[in-house]
Amino acid sequence: MSKQKERGLIKIGAMLLSFGMVLSPQLAWGQGLQDLFRQAEEARQAGNYRGAEEIWRQVIEQDPDNAPAYLGLGNRLRDQNKLEEAIAAYEKAIELDPNYAFAYVGLGNVLRSANQLEAAKTQYEQAIELNPNLPGVYWNLGNVWAELGNLEEAIAQFRIALKLKPDSVPVYNDLGDVLLKLGNVEEAIAIYNEAIDLGSQYVSSYVGLGNALRENNQLEQAIEAYKSAIQFNAFDASAYVALGDIYYQQQDWQQVVEVYQAGVNLQEDYRVYTALGYAWQQLGNLERAIAAYEGAINEDPNGVLAHYNLLESQRLLALEDASNAENDENISNASDDPSDNEETSSPSDDKNEVNSEDPETPSPLAPIARIITPVANGVNIGTGWLLENTEDRALVLTSREAIAHASSLENDQIQVEFFQPSETGILPRYSAQLMHITPEEAPTNLVVLQVTGLPETIQPLEISTELGDREVELIGHPFNTDPWQTVSGNLDTDAQPVKITANLAQGYAGSPILNQDQQAIAILGHVGAVNPETETPFTPAITETGVVYPMALIQEQLEAWGILGKDIAGK
């Protein structure tokens, strides 16, 4: 539900006006109090909630037992987000008049604002018991039920509200939203159309209709609904975003960038910036993709996907610049000495191919892999480490989380990098094939990748099955900083599974756990705690805990796969 709709739902003044109700004092006021009431309402309409609050306090000063005055005061306090004071004002109104239904409604509204949904529901139900003919209260109660997850009960309350006031467009919109969530798509379409036929003044009616049509795979009709929403109100970002989502689904990247750009110009949003960046990337405009990803990170610094996609776009741009520079140099050489044209080599057609010949001794970081796995909207980055490198094969050990929990990927989808100097400063990448993966119910979430074309100069990490060290190190690729980062941690070997405490972030999954002799004694299987009741464990962007699989446990799995040779087991 949009913020615009939510504000309309729970402001008692707006609700009363929407349903044709009039707040009338229960006491016979003198002319002076009537003037103050009028002034308070005029201040509210002008948005001067502080001024309206002061006027209501004047009313209360002159008539301390006036329940409607406390209701008016509570409403204006709530408008200023003074929730505790508002609650006290509504409770005072109820104390003065226990049968004052509107006071229960006001109290329910402020409790809902404070996310005290059960308490809000109780107040709305009390108001209905006192006055069962208030359609707005059924509306608010329905929304509370929806927020509590009881969609069937929400529908029941919305239908009562519409029975009492059949022309209430906002209720139709919310009813359509709930029906759509329940999968009643055809009925949702009918409800949104009914709101539009009533002359809806809400963009949400057209956006809701578009959402339902899209769910029903009526994409062209959904596009028209979203366009109608934009024509109705060109300054509401939701319609642009919804329309952009359809173009994204159709991979119409040019339309995506046009529509999403209009949306983020109206309302900056992490998800839209990220999708906009991916669309620019598909169009080959890497500079604009980078700018969009930077906009996403500015909106949410812990947005993992935007960080990963930004790094990938920056790498692609660097490769593009290097290729252009090489072309310019070749052209310059050909121009300087035409006789050398036949001997001038042309640049490689594969932009990802980088000169990886390294005559020097490989870096100690070389066995640590940086694993790049494509996902729906970009890439996932994780860590692994070289387990074996022979003439026949090179094997990398990692975890499910490091490859985005994928269970099956095409052979050429995963790529890995190792820390090797290169002429361009861009690390070479190697294709990796998913060779082995543990089933979901296994005690470990291990993955073995087979890498193609890895130089034999890169040697595996030394391993040990002794888990004696409590103080350890990890080397990984956290999403929010440079890769190949080392972090210290402490093992809790008494826990089952073994846990580590360290400054971790997404991207560290699959990292080797190193003892003081720089031997791999375990692997970081999962960033964050694991809830056994959760099928897919939640991975926080930043955390202080992780789940560790000791090398002895890993060795059992590797032996079961038949890939742990004596040369490795003996180390």
PDB file of C-alpha atoms in Angstrom, residues 256-495:
ATOM      1  CA  VAL A 256      13.148   0.611 -19.648  1.00  0.00           C
ATOM      2  CA  VAL A 257      15.688   3.414 -19.347  1.00  0.00           C
ATOM      3  CA  GLU A 258      13.223   6.057 -20.544  1.00  0.00           C
ATOM      4  CA  VAL A 259      10.469   5.050 -18.135  1.00  0.00           C
ATOM      5  CA  TYR A 260      12.634   4.207 -15.119  1.00  0.00           C
ATOM      6  CA  GLN A 261      14.562   7.446 -15.528  1.00  0.00           C
ATOM      7  CA  ALA A 262      11.311   9.391 -15.362  1.00  0.00           C
ATOM      8  CA  GLY A 263      10.369   7.429 -12.251  1.00  0.00           C
ATOM      9  CA  VAL A 264      13.591   8.062 -10.320  1.00  0.00           C
ATOM     10  CA  ASN A 265      13.480  11.734 -11.305  1.00  0.00           C
ATOM     11  CA  LEU A 266      10.230  11.906  -9.339  1.00  0.00           C
ATOM     12  CA  GLN A 267      11.178   9.588  -6.482  1.00  0.00           C
ATOM     13  CA  GLU A 268      14.630   8.138  -5.910  1.00  0.00           C
ATOM     14  CA  ASP A 269      14.490   4.409  -5.224  1.00  0.00           C
ATOM     15  CA  TYR A 270      17.220   1.809  -4.749  1.00  0.00           C
ATOM     16  CA  ARG A 271      15.508  -0.941  -6.702  1.00  0.00           C
ATOM     17  CA  VAL A 272      14.704   1.261  -9.679  1.00  0.00           C
ATOM     18  CA  TYR A 273      18.210   2.729  -9.813  1.00  0.00           C
ATOM     19  CA  THR A 274      19.634  -0.809  -9.780  1.00  0.00           C
ATOM     20  CA  ALA A 275      17.331  -1.992 -12.561  1.00  0.00           C
ATOM     21  CA  LEU A 276      18.053   1.186 -14.520  1.00  0.00           C
ATOM     22  CA  GLY A 277      21.769   0.496 -14.247  1.00  0.00           C
ATOM     23  CA  TYR A 278      21.299  -3.038 -15.542  1.00  0.00           C
ATOM     24  CA  ALA A 279      19.271  -1.746 -18.494  1.00  0.00           C
ATOM     25  CA  TRP A 280      21.979   0.770 -19.391  1.00  0.00           C
ATOM     26  CA  GLN A 281      24.514  -2.040 -19.107  1.00  0.00           C
ATOM     27  CA  GLN A 282      22.509  -4.156 -21.569  1.00  0.00           C
ATOM     28  CA  LEU A 283      22.481  -1.193 -23.945  1.00  0.00           C
ATOM     29  CA  GLY A 284      26.263  -0.949 -23.684  1.00  0.00           C
ATOM     30  CA  ASN A 285      26.291   2.463 -22.003  1.00  0.00           C
ATOM     31  CA  LEU A 286      28.542   1.566 -19.101  1.00  0.00           C
ATOM     32  CA  GLU A 287      29.098   5.111 -17.874  1.00  0.00           C
ATOM     33  CA  ARG A 288      25.366   5.640 -17.373  1.00  0.00           C
ATOM     34  CA  ALA A 289      25.086   2.182 -15.818  1.00  0.00           C
ATOM     35  CA  ILE A 290      27.787   3.129 -13.327  1.00  0.00           C
ATOM     36  CA  ALA A 291      26.001   6.396 -12.516  1.00  0.00           C
ATOM     37  CA  ALA A 292      22.735   4.529 -11.896  1.00  0.00           C
ATOM     38  CA  TYR A 293      24.384   1.965  -9.632  1.00  0.00           C
ATOM     39  CA  GLU A 294      26.042   4.790  -7.695  1.00  0.00           C
ATOM     40  CA  GLY A 295      22.586   6.354  -7.303  1.00  0.00           C
ATOM     41  CA  ALA A 296      21.279   3.065  -5.922  1.00  0.00           C
ATOM     42  CA  ILE A 297      24.149   2.823  -3.435  1.00  0.00           C
ATOM     43  CA  ASN A 298      23.503   6.401  -2.365  1.00  0.00           C
ATOM     44  CA  GLU A 299      19.917   5.381  -1.565  1.00  0.00           C
ATOM     45  CA  ASP A 300      20.970   2.171   0.210  1.00  0.00           C
ATOM     46  CA  PRO A 301      24.680   1.752   1.026  1.00  0.00           C
ATOM     47  CA  ASN A 302      23.989  -1.878   1.998  1.00  0.00           C
ATOM     48  CA  GLY A 303      22.385  -2.728  -1.331  1.00  0.00           C
ATOM     49  CA  VAL A 304      24.479  -5.743  -2.261  1.00  0.00           C
ATOM     50  CA  LEU A 305      23.351  -6.176  -5.874  1.00  0.00           C
ATOM     51  CA  ALA A 306      24.116  -2.572  -6.800  1.00  0.00           C
ATOM     52  CA  HIS A 307      27.627  -2.899  -5.364  1.00  0.00           C
ATOM     53  CA  TYR A 308      28.278  -6.106  -7.299  1.00  0.00           C
ATOM     54  CA  ASN A 309      26.859  -4.709 -10.536  1.00  0.00           C
ATOM     55  CA  LEU A 310      28.849  -1.511 -10.119  1.00  0.00           C
ATOM     56  CA  LEU A 311      32.089  -3.479  -9.849  1.00  0.00           C
ATOM     57  CA  GLU A 312      31.168  -5.493 -12.928  1.00  0.00           C
ATOM     58  CA  SER A 313      30.341  -2.374 -14.960  1.00  0.00           C
ATOM     59  CA  GLN A 314      33.566  -0.715 -13.892  1.00  0.00           C
ATOM     60  CA  ARG A 315      35.516  -3.778 -15.002  1.00  0.00           C
ATOM     61  CA  LEU A 316      33.740  -3.885 -18.364  1.00  0.00           C
ATOM     62  CA  LEU A 317      34.435  -0.189 -18.884  1.00  0.00           C
ATOM     63  CA  ALA A 318      38.113  -0.701 -18.048  1.00  0.00           C
ATOM     64  CA  LEU A 319      38.274  -3.554 -20.580  1.00  0.00           C
ATOM     65  CA  GLU A 320      36.582  -1.353 -23.144  1.00  0.00           C
ATOM     66  CA  ASP A 321      39.036   1.480 -22.531  1.00  0.00           C
ATOM     67  CA  ALA A 322      41.983  -0.935 -22.733  1.00  0.00           C
ATOM     68  CA  SER A 323      40.685  -2.333 -26.031  1.00  0.00           C
ATOM     69  CA  ASN A 324      40.202   1.162 -27.444  1.00  0.00           C
ATOM     70  CA  ALA A 325      43.697   2.154 -26.351  1.00  0.00           C
ATOM     71  CA  GLU A 326      45.129  -0.951 -28.018  1.00  0.00           C
ATOM     72  CA  ASN A 327      43.258  -0.171 -31.221  1.00  0.00           C
ATOM     73  CA  ASP A 328      44.540   3.407 -31.178  1.00  0.00           C
ATOM     74  CA  GLU A 329      48.081   2.154 -30.666  1.00  0.00           C
ATOM     75  CA  ASN A 330      47.767  -0.304 -33.542  1.00  0.00           C
ATOM     76  CA  ILE A 331      46.433   2.425 -35.812  1.00  0.00           C
ATOM     77  CA  SER A 332      49.260   4.732 -34.757  1.00  0.00           C
ATOM     78  CA  ASN A 333      51.880   2.036 -35.406  1.00  0.00           C
ATOM     79  CA  ALA A 334      50.393   1.261 -38.789  1.00  0.00           C
ATOM     80  CA  SER A 335      50.418   4.935 -39.702  1.00  0.00           C
ATOM     81  CA  ASP A 336      54.042   5.389 -38.598  1.00  0.00           C
ATOM     82  CA  ASP A 337      55.368   2.352 -40.434  1.00  0.00           C
ATOM     83  CA  PRO A 338      53.106   0.946 -43.132  1.00  0.00           C
ATOM     84  CA  SER A 339      55.645  -1.769 -43.931  1.00  0.00           C
ATOM     85  CA  ASP A 340      54.906  -3.395 -40.556  1.00  0.00           C
ATOM     86  CA  ASN A 341      51.183  -3.805 -41.223  1.00  0.00           C
ATOM     87  CA  GLU A 342      51.390  -7.531 -41.889  1.00  0.00           C
ATOM     88  CA  GLU A 343      53.180  -8.135 -38.597  1.00  0.00           C
ATOM     89  CA  THR A 344      50.854  -6.004 -36.459  1.00  0.00           C
ATOM     90  CA  SER A 345      48.606  -8.236 -34.361  1.00  0.00           C
ATOM     91  CA  SER A 346      44.937  -7.347 -34.042  1.00  0.00           C
ATOM     92  CA  PRO A 347      43.272  -7.155 -30.647  1.00  0.00           C
ATOM     93  CA  SER A 348      41.494 -10.223 -29.371  1.00  0.00           C
ATOM     94  CA  ASP A 349      37.808 -10.550 -30.171  1.00  0.00           C
ATOM     95  CA  ASP A 350      37.209 -11.708 -26.595  1.00  0.00           C
ATOM     96  CA  LYS A 351      37.107  -8.580 -24.439  1.00  0.00           C
ATOM     97  CA  ASN A 352      37.375 -10.659 -21.296  1.00  0.00           C
ATOM     98  CA  GLU A 353      40.661 -12.181 -22.359  1.00  0.00           C
ATOM     99  CA  VAL A 354      43.567 -10.626 -20.495  1.00  0.00           C
ATOM    100  CA  ASN A 355      47.253 -11.412 -20.729  1.00  0.00           C
ATOM    101  CA  SER A 356      47.788 -13.637 -17.682  1.00  0.00           C
ATOM    102  CA  GLU A 357      51.364 -14.712 -18.257  1.00  0.00           C
ATOM    103  CA  ASP A 358      53.254 -14.078 -15.057  1.00  0.00           C
ATOM    104  CA  PRO A 359      56.934 -14.804 -14.991  1.00  0.00           C
ATOM    105  CA  GLU A 360      57.163 -13.775 -11.357  1.00  0.00           C
ATOM    106  CA  THR A 361      56.312 -15.841  -8.303  1.00  0.00           C
ATOM    107  CA  PRO A 362      52.511 -15.846  -7.783  1.00  0.00           C
ATOM    108  CA  SER A 363      51.107 -13.832  -4.919  1.00  0.00           C
ATOM    109  CA  PRO A 364      50.212 -15.649  -1.676  1.00  0.00           C
ATOM    110  CA  LEU A 365      46.671 -14.483  -2.426  1.00  0.00           C
ATOM    111  CA  ALA A 366      46.629 -16.326  -5.749  1.00  0.00           C
ATOM    112  CA  PRO A 367      44.906 -19.490  -4.416  1.00  0.00           C
ATOM    113  CA  ILE A 368      41.939 -17.363  -3.218  1.00  0.00           C
ATOM    114  CA  ALA A 369      39.242 -17.293  -5.878  1.00  0.00           C
ATOM    115  CA  ARG A 370      36.787 -14.532  -6.621  1.00  0.00           C
ATOM    116  CA  ILE A 371      33.660 -16.225  -7.986  1.00  0.00           C
ATOM    117  CA  ILE A 372      31.302 -14.331 -10.290  1.00  0.00           C
ATOM    118  CA  THR A 373      27.896 -15.906 -10.886  1.00  0.00           C
ATOM    119  CA  PRO A 374      25.194 -14.351 -13.101  1.00  0.00           C
ATOM    120  CA  VAL A 375      21.822 -13.755 -11.442  1.00  0.00           C
ATOM    121  CA  ALA A 376      18.547 -12.343 -12.750  1.00  0.00           C
ATOM    122  CA  ASN A 377      19.546  -8.669 -12.520  1.00  0.00           C
ATOM    123  CA  GLY A 378      23.333  -8.759 -12.640  1.00  0.00           C
ATOM    124  CA  VAL A 379      25.950 -10.788 -10.811  1.00  0.00           C
ATOM    125  CA  ASN A 380      26.646 -12.348  -7.434  1.00  0.00           C
ATOM    126  CA  ILE A 381      30.186 -12.387  -6.042  1.00  0.00           C
ATOM    127  CA  GLY A 382      31.536 -14.908  -3.588  1.00  0.00           C
ATOM    128  CA  THR A 383      34.792 -16.487  -2.484  1.00  0.00           C
ATOM    129  CA  GLY A 384      36.428 -19.864  -2.918  1.00  0.00           C
ATOM    130  CA  TRP A 385      39.901 -21.340  -2.841  1.00  0.00           C
ATOM    131  CA  LEU A 386      42.022 -23.584  -4.967  1.00  0.00           C
ATOM    132  CA  LEU A 387      41.873 -27.153  -3.744  1.00  0.00           C
ATOM    133  CA  GLU A 388      43.775 -28.886  -6.521  1.00  0.00           C
ATOM    134  CA  ASN A 389      45.669 -27.852  -9.663  1.00  0.00           C
ATOM    135  CA  THR A 390      47.156 -30.572 -11.854  1.00  0.00           C
ATOM    136  CA  GLU A 391      47.659 -31.125 -15.551  1.00  0.00           C
ATOM    137  CA  ASP A 392      44.243 -32.787 -15.681  1.00  0.00           C
ATOM    138  CA  ARG A 393      42.104 -30.409 -13.652  1.00  0.00           C
ATOM    139  CA  ALA A 394      41.893 -27.418 -11.333  1.00  0.00           C
ATOM    140  CA  LEU A 395      39.303 -27.583  -8.542  1.00  0.00           C
ATOM    141  CA  VAL A 396      37.931 -24.724  -6.449  1.00  0.00           C
ATOM    142  CA  LEU A 397      36.092 -25.293  -3.164  1.00  0.00           C
ATOM    143  CA  THR A 398      33.311 -22.890  -2.205  1.00  0.00           C
ATOM    144  CA  SER A 399      29.777 -22.802  -0.744  1.00  0.00           C
ATOM    145  CA  ARG A 400      26.262 -22.588  -2.115  1.00  0.00           C
ATOM    146  CA  GLU A 401      25.923 -19.018  -0.891  1.00  0.00           C
ATOM    147  CA  ALA A 402      28.993 -17.979  -2.875  1.00  0.00           C
ATOM    148  CA  ILE A 403      27.252 -18.971  -6.100  1.00  0.00           C
ATOM    149  CA  ALA A 404      23.857 -17.509  -5.093  1.00  0.00           C
ATOM    150  CA  HIS A 405      22.478 -20.907  -3.985  1.00  0.00           C
ATOM    151  CA  ALA A 406      22.330 -22.052  -7.601  1.00  0.00           C
ATOM    152  CA  SER A 407      21.796 -25.787  -8.055  1.00  0.00           C
ATOM    153  CA  SER A 408      22.319 -25.973 -11.812  1.00  0.00           C
ATOM    154  CA  LEU A 409      24.143 -23.606 -14.136  1.00  0.00           C
ATOM    155  CA  GLU A 410      25.396 -23.783 -17.672  1.00  0.00           C
ATOM    156  CA  ASN A 411      29.067 -24.691 -17.903  1.00  0.00           C
ATOM    157  CA  ASP A 412      30.126 -21.265 -19.125  1.00  0.00           C
ATOM    158  CA  GLN A 413      28.077 -19.143 -16.725  1.00  0.00           C
ATOM    159  CA  ILE A 414      30.378 -19.095 -13.685  1.00  0.00           C
ATOM    160  CA  GLN A 415      33.713 -17.311 -13.865  1.00  0.00           C
ATOM    161  CA  VAL A 416      36.549 -17.070 -11.367  1.00  0.00           C
ATOM    162  CA  GLU A 417      39.482 -14.747 -10.828  1.00  0.00           C
ATOM    163  CA  PHE A 418      42.738 -15.366  -8.987  1.00  0.00           C
ATOM    164  CA  PHE A 419      45.124 -12.718  -7.725  1.00  0.00           C
ATOM    165  CA  GLN A 420      47.610 -12.501 -10.599  1.00  0.00           C
ATOM    166  CA  PRO A 421      49.471  -9.492 -11.931  1.00  0.00           C
ATOM    167  CA  SER A 422      48.483  -8.535 -15.473  1.00  0.00           C
ATOM    168  CA  GLU A 423      49.676  -5.960 -17.970  1.00  0.00           C
ATOM    169  CA  THR A 424      46.364  -4.088 -17.862  1.00  0.00           C
ATOM    170  CA  GLY A 425      45.813  -4.340 -14.122  1.00  0.00           C
ATOM    171  CA  ILE A 426      42.592  -6.237 -14.884  1.00  0.00           C
ATOM    172  CA  LEU A 427      42.618  -9.737 -13.460  1.00  0.00           C
ATOM    173  CA  PRO A 428      42.135 -12.603 -15.920  1.00  0.00           C
ATOM    174  CA  ARG A 429      38.966 -14.661 -15.680  1.00  0.00           C
ATOM    175  CA  TYR A 430      38.534 -18.375 -16.163  1.00  0.00           C
ATOM    176  CA  SER A 431      35.428 -20.379 -16.960  1.00  0.00           C
ATOM    177  CA  ALA A 432      34.242 -22.641 -14.175  1.00  0.00           C
ATOM    178  CA  GLN A 433      31.934 -25.639 -14.299  1.00  0.00           C
ATOM    179  CA  LEU A 434      29.763 -26.684 -11.359  1.00  0.00           C
ATOM    180  CA  MET A 435      31.179 -30.135 -10.707  1.00  0.00           C
ATOM    181  CA  HIS A 436      29.691 -31.138  -7.324  1.00  0.00           C
ATOM    182  CA  ILE A 437      27.127 -29.591  -4.979  1.00  0.00           C
ATOM    183  CA  THR A 438      25.735 -30.953  -1.727  1.00  0.00           C
ATOM    184  CA  PRO A 439      21.961 -31.460  -1.496  1.00  0.00           C
ATOM    185  CA  GLU A 440      19.853 -28.979   0.462  1.00  0.00           C
ATOM    186  CA  GLU A 441      19.435 -31.356   3.413  1.00  0.00           C
ATOM    187  CA  ALA A 442      23.185 -32.046   3.773  1.00  0.00           C
ATOM    188  CA  PRO A 443      25.053 -30.844   6.905  1.00  0.00           C
ATOM    189  CA  THR A 444      27.263 -28.703   4.656  1.00  0.00           C
ATOM    190  CA  ASN A 445      26.476 -26.498   1.673  1.00  0.00           C
ATOM    191  CA  LEU A 446      29.665 -27.187  -0.248  1.00  0.00           C
ATOM    192  CA  VAL A 447      30.352 -26.697  -3.943  1.00  0.00           C
ATOM    193  CA  VAL A 448      33.272 -27.839  -6.079  1.00  0.00           C
ATOM    194  CA  LEU A 449      33.999 -25.986  -9.332  1.00  0.00           C
ATOM    195  CA  GLN A 450      36.247 -27.255 -12.096  1.00  0.00           C
ATOM    196  CA  VAL A 451      38.217 -24.400 -13.673  1.00  0.00           C
ATOM    197  CA  THR A 452      39.460 -24.319 -17.236  1.00  0.00           C
ATOM    198  CA  GLY A 453      42.807 -22.917 -18.346  1.00  0.00           C
ATOM    199  CA  LEU A 454      44.291 -22.118 -14.944  1.00  0.00           C
ATOM    200  CA  PRO A 455      48.106 -21.718 -15.007  1.00  0.00           C
ATOM    201  CA  GLU A 456      49.917 -24.425 -13.070  1.00  0.00           C
ATOM    202  CA  THR A 457      51.964 -21.715 -11.352  1.00  0.00           C
ATOM    203  CA  ILE A 458      48.972 -21.075  -9.083  1.00  0.00           C
ATOM    204  CA  GLN A 459      49.192 -23.658  -6.338  1.00  0.00           C
ATOM    205  CA  PRO A 460      46.508 -24.788  -3.862  1.00  0.00           C
ATOM    206  CA  LEU A 461      46.306 -23.653  -0.273  1.00  0.00           C
ATOM    207  CA  GLU A 462      47.892 -25.909   2.282  1.00  0.00           C
ATOM    208  CA  ILE A 463      45.215 -27.550   4.415  1.00  0.00           C
ATOM    209  CA  SER A 464      45.011 -29.026   7.899  1.00  0.00           C
ATOM    210  CA  THR A 465      42.301 -30.997   9.669  1.00  0.00           C
ATOM    211  CA  GLU A 466      43.422 -29.655  13.072  1.00  0.00           C
ATOM    212  CA  LEU A 467      40.887 -27.081  14.298  1.00  0.00           C
ATOM    213  CA  GLY A 468      42.905 -26.025  17.322  1.00  0.00           C
ATOM    214  CA  ASP A 469      43.263 -22.310  16.677  1.00  0.00           C
ATOM    215  CA  ARG A 470      40.515 -20.094  18.032  1.00  0.00           C
ATOM    216  CA  GLU A 471      41.989 -16.902  16.528  1.00  0.00           C
ATOM    217  CA  VAL A 472      41.851 -17.203  12.757  1.00  0.00           C
ATOM    218  CA  GLU A 473      41.831 -15.142   9.565  1.00  0.00           C
ATOM    219  CA  LEU A 474      39.596 -15.049   6.508  1.00  0.00           C
ATOM    220  CA  ILE A 475      40.312 -13.733   3.040  1.00  0.00           C
ATOM    221  CA  GLY A 476      37.277 -12.835   0.962  1.00  0.00           C
ATOM    222  CA  HIS A 477      35.477 -10.348  -1.223  1.00  0.00           C
ATOM    223  CA  PRO A 478      33.022  -8.261   0.825  1.00  0.00           C
ATOM    224  CA  PHE A 479      30.483  -6.386  -1.286  1.00  0.00           C
ATOM    225  CA  ASN A 480      31.190  -2.982   0.266  1.00  0.00           C
ATOM    226  CA  THR A 481      34.960  -2.701  -0.161  1.00  0.00           C
ATOM    227  CA  ASP A 482      37.861  -3.882  -2.297  1.00  0.00           C
ATOM    228  CA  PRO A 483      38.311  -7.633  -2.915  1.00  0.00           C
ATOM    229  CA  TRP A 484      40.902  -9.868  -1.254  1.00  0.00           C
ATOM    230  CA  GLN A 485      40.223  -8.399   2.169  1.00  0.00           C
ATOM    231  CA  THR A 486      41.654 -10.086   5.271  1.00  0.00           C
ATOM    232  CA  VAL A 487      39.676 -10.052   8.505  1.00  0.00           C
ATOM    233  CA  SER A 488      40.447 -11.606  11.900  1.00  0.00           C
ATOM    234  CA  GLY A 489      37.934 -13.716  13.764  1.00  0.00           C
ATOM    235  CA  ASN A 490      37.368 -16.105  16.647  1.00  0.00           C
ATOM    236  CA  LEU A 491      36.017 -19.627  16.346  1.00  0.00           C
ATOM    237  CA  ASP A 492      33.454 -21.125  18.686  1.00  0.00           C
ATOM    238  CA  THR A 493      34.349 -24.789  18.286  1.00  0.00           C
ATOM    239  CA  ASP A 494      31.902 -25.829  21.008  1.00  0.00           C
ATOM    240  CA  ALA A 495      28.926 -24.674  18.924  1.00  0.00           C
TER     241      ALA A 495
END
